[in-house]
PDB file of C-alpha atoms in Angstrom:
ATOM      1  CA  UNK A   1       0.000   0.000   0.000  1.00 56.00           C
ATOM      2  CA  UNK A   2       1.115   3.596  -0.779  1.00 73.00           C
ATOM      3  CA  UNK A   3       1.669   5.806   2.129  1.00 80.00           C
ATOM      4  CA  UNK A   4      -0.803   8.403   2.265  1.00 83.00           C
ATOM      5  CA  UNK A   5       0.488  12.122   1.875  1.00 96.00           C
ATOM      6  CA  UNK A   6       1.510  14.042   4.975  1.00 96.00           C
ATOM      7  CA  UNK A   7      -0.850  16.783   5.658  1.00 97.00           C
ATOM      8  CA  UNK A   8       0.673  20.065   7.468  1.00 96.00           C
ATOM      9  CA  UNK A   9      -1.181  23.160   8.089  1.00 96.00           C
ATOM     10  CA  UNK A  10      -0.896  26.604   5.930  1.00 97.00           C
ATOM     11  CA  UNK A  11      -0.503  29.238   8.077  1.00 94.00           C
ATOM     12  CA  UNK A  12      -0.860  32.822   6.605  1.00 92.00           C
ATOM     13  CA  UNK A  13       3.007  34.018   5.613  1.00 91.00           C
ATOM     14  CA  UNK A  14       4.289  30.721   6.453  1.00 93.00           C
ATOM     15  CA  UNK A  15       6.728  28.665   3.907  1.00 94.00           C
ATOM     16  CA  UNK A  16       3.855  26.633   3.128  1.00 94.00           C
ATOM     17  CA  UNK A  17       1.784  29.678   2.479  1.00 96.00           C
ATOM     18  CA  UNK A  18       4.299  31.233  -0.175  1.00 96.00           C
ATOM     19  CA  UNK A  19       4.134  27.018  -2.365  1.00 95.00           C
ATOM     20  CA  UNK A  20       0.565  26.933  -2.241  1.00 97.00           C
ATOM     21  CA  UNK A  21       0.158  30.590  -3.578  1.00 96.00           C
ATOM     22  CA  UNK A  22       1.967  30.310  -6.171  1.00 96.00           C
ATOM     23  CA  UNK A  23       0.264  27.006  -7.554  1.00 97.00           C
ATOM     24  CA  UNK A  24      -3.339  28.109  -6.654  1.00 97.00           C
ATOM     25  CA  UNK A  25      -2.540  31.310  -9.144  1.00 96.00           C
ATOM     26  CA  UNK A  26      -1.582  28.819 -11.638  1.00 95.00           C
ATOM     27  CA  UNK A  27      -3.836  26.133 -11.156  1.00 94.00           C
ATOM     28  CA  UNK A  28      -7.312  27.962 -10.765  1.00 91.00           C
ATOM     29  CA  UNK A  29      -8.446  30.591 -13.133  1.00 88.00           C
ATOM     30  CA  UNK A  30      -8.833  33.754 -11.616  1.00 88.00           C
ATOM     31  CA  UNK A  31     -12.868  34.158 -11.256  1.00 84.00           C
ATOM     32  CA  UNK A  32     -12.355  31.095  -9.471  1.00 86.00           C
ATOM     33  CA  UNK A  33     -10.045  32.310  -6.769  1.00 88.00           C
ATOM     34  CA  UNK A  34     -10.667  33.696  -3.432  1.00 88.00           C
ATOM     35  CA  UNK A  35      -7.915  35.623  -1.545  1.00 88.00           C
ATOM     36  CA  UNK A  36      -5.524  33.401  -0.023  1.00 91.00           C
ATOM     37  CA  UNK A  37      -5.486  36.042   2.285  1.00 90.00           C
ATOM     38  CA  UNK A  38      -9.367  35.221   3.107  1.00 89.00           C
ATOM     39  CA  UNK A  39      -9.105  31.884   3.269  1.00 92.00           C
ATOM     40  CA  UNK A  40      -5.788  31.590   5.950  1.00 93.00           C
ATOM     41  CA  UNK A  41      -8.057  33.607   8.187  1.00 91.00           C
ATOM     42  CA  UNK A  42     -10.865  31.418   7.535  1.00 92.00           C
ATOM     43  CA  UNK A  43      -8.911  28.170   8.185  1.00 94.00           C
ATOM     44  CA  UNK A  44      -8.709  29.011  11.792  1.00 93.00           C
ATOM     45  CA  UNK A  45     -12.010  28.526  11.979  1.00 91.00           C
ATOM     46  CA  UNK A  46     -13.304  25.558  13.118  1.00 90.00           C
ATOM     47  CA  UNK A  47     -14.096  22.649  10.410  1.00 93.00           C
ATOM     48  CA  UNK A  48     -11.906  24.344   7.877  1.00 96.00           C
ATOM     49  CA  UNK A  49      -8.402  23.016   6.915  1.00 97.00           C
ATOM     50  CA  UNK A  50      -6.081  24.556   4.280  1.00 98.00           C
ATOM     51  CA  UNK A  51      -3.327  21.814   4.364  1.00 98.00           C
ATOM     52  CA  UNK A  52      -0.171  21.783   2.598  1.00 98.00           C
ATOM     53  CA  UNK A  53       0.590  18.190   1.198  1.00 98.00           C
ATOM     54  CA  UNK A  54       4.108  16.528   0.978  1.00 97.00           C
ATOM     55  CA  UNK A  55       5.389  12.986   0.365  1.00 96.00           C
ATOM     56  CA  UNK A  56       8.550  12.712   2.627  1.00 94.00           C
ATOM     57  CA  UNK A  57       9.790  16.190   2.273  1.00 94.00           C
ATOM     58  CA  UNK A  58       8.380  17.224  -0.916  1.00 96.00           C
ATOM     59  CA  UNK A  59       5.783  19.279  -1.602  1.00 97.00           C
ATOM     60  CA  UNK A  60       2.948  17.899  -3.774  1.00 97.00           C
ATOM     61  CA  UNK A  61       0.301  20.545  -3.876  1.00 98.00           C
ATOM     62  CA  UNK A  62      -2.613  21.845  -1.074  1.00 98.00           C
ATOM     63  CA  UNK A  63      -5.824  21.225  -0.260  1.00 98.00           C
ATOM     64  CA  UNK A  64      -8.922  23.464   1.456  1.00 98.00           C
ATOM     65  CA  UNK A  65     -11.444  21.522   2.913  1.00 98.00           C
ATOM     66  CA  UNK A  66     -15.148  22.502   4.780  1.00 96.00           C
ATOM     67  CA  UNK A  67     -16.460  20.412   6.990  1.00 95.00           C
ATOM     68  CA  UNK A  68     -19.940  20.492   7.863  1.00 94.00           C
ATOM     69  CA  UNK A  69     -21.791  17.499  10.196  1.00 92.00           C
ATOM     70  CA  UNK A  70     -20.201  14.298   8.196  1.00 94.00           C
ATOM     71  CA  UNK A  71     -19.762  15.980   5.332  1.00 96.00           C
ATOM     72  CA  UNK A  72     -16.427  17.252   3.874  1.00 97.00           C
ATOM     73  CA  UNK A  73     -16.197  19.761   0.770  1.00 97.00           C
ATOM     74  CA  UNK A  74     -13.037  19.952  -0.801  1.00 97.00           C
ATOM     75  CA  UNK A  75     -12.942  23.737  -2.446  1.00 96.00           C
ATOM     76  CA  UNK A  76      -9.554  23.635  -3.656  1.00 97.00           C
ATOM     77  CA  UNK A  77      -7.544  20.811  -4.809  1.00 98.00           C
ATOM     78  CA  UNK A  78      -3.907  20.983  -6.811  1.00 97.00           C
ATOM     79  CA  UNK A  79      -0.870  19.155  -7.480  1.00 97.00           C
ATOM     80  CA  UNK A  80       2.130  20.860  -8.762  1.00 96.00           C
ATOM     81  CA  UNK A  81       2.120  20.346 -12.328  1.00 94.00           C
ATOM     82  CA  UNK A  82       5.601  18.842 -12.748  1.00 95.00           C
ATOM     83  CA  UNK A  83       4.008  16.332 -10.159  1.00 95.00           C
ATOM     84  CA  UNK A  84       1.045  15.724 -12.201  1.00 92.00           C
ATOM     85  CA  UNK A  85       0.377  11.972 -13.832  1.00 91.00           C
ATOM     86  CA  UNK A  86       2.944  10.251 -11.465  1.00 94.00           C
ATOM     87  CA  UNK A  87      -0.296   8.812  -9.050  1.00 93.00           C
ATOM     88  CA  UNK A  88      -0.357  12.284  -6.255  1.00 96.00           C
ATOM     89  CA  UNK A  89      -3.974  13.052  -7.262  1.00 96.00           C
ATOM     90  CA  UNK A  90      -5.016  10.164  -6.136  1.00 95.00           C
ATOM     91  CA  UNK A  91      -2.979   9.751  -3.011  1.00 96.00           C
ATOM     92  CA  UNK A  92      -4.207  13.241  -2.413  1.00 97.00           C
ATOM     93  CA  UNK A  93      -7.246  11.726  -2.305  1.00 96.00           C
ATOM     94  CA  UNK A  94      -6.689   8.734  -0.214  1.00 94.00           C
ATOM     95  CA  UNK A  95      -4.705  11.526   2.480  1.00 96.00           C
ATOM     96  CA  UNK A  96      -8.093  13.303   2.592  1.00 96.00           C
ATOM     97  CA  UNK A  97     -10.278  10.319   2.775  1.00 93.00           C
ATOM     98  CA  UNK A  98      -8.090   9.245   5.806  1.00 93.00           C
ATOM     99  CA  UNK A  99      -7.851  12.498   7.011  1.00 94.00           C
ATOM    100  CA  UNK A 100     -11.632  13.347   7.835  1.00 92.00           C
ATOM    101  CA  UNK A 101     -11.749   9.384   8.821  1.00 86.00           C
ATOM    102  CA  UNK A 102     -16.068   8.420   8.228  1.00 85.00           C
ATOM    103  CA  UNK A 103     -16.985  11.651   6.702  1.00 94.00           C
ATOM    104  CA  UNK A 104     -18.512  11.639   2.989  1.00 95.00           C
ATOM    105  CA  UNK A 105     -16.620  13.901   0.876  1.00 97.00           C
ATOM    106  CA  UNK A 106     -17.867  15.931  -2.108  1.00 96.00           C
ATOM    107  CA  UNK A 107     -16.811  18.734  -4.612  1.00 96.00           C
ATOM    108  CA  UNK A 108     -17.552  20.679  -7.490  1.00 95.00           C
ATOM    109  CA  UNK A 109     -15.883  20.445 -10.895  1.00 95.00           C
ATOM    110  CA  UNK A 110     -16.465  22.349 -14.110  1.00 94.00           C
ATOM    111  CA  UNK A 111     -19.811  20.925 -16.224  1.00 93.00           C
ATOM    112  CA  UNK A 112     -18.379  19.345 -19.165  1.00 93.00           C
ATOM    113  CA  UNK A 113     -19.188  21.841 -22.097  1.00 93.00           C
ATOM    114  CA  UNK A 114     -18.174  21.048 -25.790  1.00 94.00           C
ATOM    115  CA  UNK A 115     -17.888  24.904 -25.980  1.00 93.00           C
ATOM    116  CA  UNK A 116     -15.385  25.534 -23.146  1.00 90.00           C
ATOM    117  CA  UNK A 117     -12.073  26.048 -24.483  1.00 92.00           C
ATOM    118  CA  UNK A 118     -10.766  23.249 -21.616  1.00 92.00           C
ATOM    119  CA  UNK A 119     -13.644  20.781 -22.648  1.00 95.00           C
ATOM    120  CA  UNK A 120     -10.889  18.270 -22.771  1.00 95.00           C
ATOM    121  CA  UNK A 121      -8.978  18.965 -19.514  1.00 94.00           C
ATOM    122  CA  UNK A 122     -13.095  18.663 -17.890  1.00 94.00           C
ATOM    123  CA  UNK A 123     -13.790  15.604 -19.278  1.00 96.00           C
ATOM    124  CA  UNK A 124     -10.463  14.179 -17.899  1.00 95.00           C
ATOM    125  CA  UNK A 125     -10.756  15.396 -14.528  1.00 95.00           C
ATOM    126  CA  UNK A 126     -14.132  13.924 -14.087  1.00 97.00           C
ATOM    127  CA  UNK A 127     -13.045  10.581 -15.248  1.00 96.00           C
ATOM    128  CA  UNK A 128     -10.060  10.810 -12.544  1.00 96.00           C
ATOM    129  CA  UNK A 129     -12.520  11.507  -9.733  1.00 96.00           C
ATOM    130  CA  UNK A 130     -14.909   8.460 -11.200  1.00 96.00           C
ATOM    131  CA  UNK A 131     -11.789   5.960 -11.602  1.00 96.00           C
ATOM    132  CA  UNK A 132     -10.776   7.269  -7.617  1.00 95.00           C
ATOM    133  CA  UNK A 133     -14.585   5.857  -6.177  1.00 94.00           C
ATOM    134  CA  UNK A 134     -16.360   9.406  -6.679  1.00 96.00           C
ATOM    135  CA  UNK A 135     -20.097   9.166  -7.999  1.00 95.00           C
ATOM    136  CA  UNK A 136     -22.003  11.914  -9.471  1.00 93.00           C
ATOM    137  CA  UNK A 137     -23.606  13.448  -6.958  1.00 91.00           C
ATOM    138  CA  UNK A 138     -27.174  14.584  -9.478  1.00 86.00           C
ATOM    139  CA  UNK A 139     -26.462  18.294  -8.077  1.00 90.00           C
ATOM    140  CA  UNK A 140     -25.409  21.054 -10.412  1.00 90.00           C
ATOM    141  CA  UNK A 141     -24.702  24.474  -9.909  1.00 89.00           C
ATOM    142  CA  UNK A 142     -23.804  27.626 -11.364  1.00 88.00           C
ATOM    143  CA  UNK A 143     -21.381  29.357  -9.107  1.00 83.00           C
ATOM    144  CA  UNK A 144     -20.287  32.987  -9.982  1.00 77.00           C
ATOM    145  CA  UNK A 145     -21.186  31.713 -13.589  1.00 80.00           C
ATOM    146  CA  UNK A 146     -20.033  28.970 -14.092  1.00 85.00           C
ATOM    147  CA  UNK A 147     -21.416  25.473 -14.023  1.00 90.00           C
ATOM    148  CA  UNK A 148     -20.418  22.773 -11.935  1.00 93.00           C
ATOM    149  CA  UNK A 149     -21.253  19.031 -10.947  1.00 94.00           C
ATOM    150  CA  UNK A 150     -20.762  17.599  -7.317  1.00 95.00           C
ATOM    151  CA  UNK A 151     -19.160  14.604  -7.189  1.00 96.00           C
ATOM    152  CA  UNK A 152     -19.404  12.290  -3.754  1.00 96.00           C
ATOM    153  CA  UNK A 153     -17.600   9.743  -1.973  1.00 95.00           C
ATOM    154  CA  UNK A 154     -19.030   7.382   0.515  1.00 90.00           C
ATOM    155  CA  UNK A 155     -22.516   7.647   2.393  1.00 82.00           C
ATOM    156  CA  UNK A 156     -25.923   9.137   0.944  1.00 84.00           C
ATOM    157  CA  UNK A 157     -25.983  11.686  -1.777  1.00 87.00           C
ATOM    158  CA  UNK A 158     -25.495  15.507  -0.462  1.00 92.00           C
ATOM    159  CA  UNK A 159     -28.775  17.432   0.075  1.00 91.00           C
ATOM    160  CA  UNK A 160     -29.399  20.783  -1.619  1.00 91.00           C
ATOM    161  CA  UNK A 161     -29.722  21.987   1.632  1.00 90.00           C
ATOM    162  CA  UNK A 162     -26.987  20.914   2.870  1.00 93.00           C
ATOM    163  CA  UNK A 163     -24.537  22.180   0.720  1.00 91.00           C
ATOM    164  CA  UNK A 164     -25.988  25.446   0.778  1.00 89.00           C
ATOM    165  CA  UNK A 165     -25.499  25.332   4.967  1.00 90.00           C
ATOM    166  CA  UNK A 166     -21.972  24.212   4.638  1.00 92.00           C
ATOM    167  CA  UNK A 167     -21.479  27.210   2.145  1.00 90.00           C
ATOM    168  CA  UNK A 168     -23.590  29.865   4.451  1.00 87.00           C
ATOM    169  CA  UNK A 169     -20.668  28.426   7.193  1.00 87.00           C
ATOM    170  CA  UNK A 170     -17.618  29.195   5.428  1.00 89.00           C
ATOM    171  CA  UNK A 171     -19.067  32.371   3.778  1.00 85.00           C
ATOM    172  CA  UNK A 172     -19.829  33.593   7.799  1.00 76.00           C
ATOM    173  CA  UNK A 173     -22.470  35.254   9.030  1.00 67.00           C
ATOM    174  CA  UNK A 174     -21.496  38.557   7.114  1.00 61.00           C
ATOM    175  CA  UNK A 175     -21.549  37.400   3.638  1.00 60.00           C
ATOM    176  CA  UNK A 176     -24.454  34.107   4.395  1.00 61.00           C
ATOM    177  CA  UNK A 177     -27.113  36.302   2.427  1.00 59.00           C
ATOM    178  CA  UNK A 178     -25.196  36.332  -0.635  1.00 57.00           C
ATOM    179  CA  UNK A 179     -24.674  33.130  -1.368  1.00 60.00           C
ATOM    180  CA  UNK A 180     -28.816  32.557  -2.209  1.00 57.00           C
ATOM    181  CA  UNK A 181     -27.630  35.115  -5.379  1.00 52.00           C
ATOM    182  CA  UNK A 182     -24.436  33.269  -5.919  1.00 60.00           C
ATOM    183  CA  UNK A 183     -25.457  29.687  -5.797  1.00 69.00           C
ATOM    184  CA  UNK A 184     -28.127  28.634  -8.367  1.00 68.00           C
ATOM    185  CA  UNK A 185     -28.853  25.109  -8.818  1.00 70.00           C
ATOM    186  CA  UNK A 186     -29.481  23.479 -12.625  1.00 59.00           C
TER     187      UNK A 186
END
């Protein structure tokens, strides 16, 4: 068995912080991105972790992850690209699956779209998560406009309801309201 990916804490201006900012510039697209800034002060919150991942020594990518009752949304997800293909998406995986021990776990990935210039890249990425034990989770969105599907791991689907709680959480108590206007499901 593969050892699962060590799992260390970002803390805001921290070594760990300064890797994962530069690969969350270059692995999410900019209306996609929330400032790192934001979410180091949200991770020390309660049922958030923004973790740093490493096998040994190296550094492999990050995760952010909300939890919410048994329920476990991974918002961000990246390898480093030179790391990419050589098995650390799915041991990035495994880490979290271990990590949050019983909890289901669920996230959003662009709707496949034979318009979008990354059609290809969207198509691959959901057959990763299907070959790694995710199922589609029949819950679309359009987030800040752009489509999504949840895919799930383990345990009953995720409720409409429930997503929408776990993302009224993380947004705090502030900027709850908006996320009625920001979250629109297909």
């Amino acid at each position: 068995m593969i050892e699962p990916l060590k799992l260390k804490p970002v803390k805001f201006k921290s070594k760990e912080y300064y890797k994962t900012k530069e690969l969350y510039k270059n692995a999410f697209p900019h209306k996609e991105r929330i400032s790192l800034r934001l979410l180091s002060l949200r991770a020390l919150s309660k049922n958030i972790e923004y973790l740093a991942m490493y096998d040994e020594d190296r550094f492999v990518g990050f995760c952010y992850l909300i939890m919410y009752n048994n329920l476990t949304f991974i918002m961000y997800l990246a390898i480093d690209s030179s790391l990419r293909g050589k098995g650390y998406g799915g041991r990035a995986l495994d880490s979290i699956r271990v990590f949050t021990s019983k909890n289901r776990v669920a996230l959003n990935i662009e709707a496949e779209d034979e318009n979008a210039e990354n059609n290809d890249q969207r198509i691959r990425r959901k057959s990763f998560y299907i070959k790694n034990g995710y199922r589609l989770a029949n819950m679309d969105t359009i987030e800040m406009g752009e489509a999504y599907e949840m895919l799930s791991y383990g345990g009953e689907k995720v409720a409409k309801s429930e997503y929408v709680t776990l993302l009224k959480n993380f947004a705090t108590p502030i900027l709850s309201p908006f996320i009625k206007y920001a979250v629109k499901f297909r």
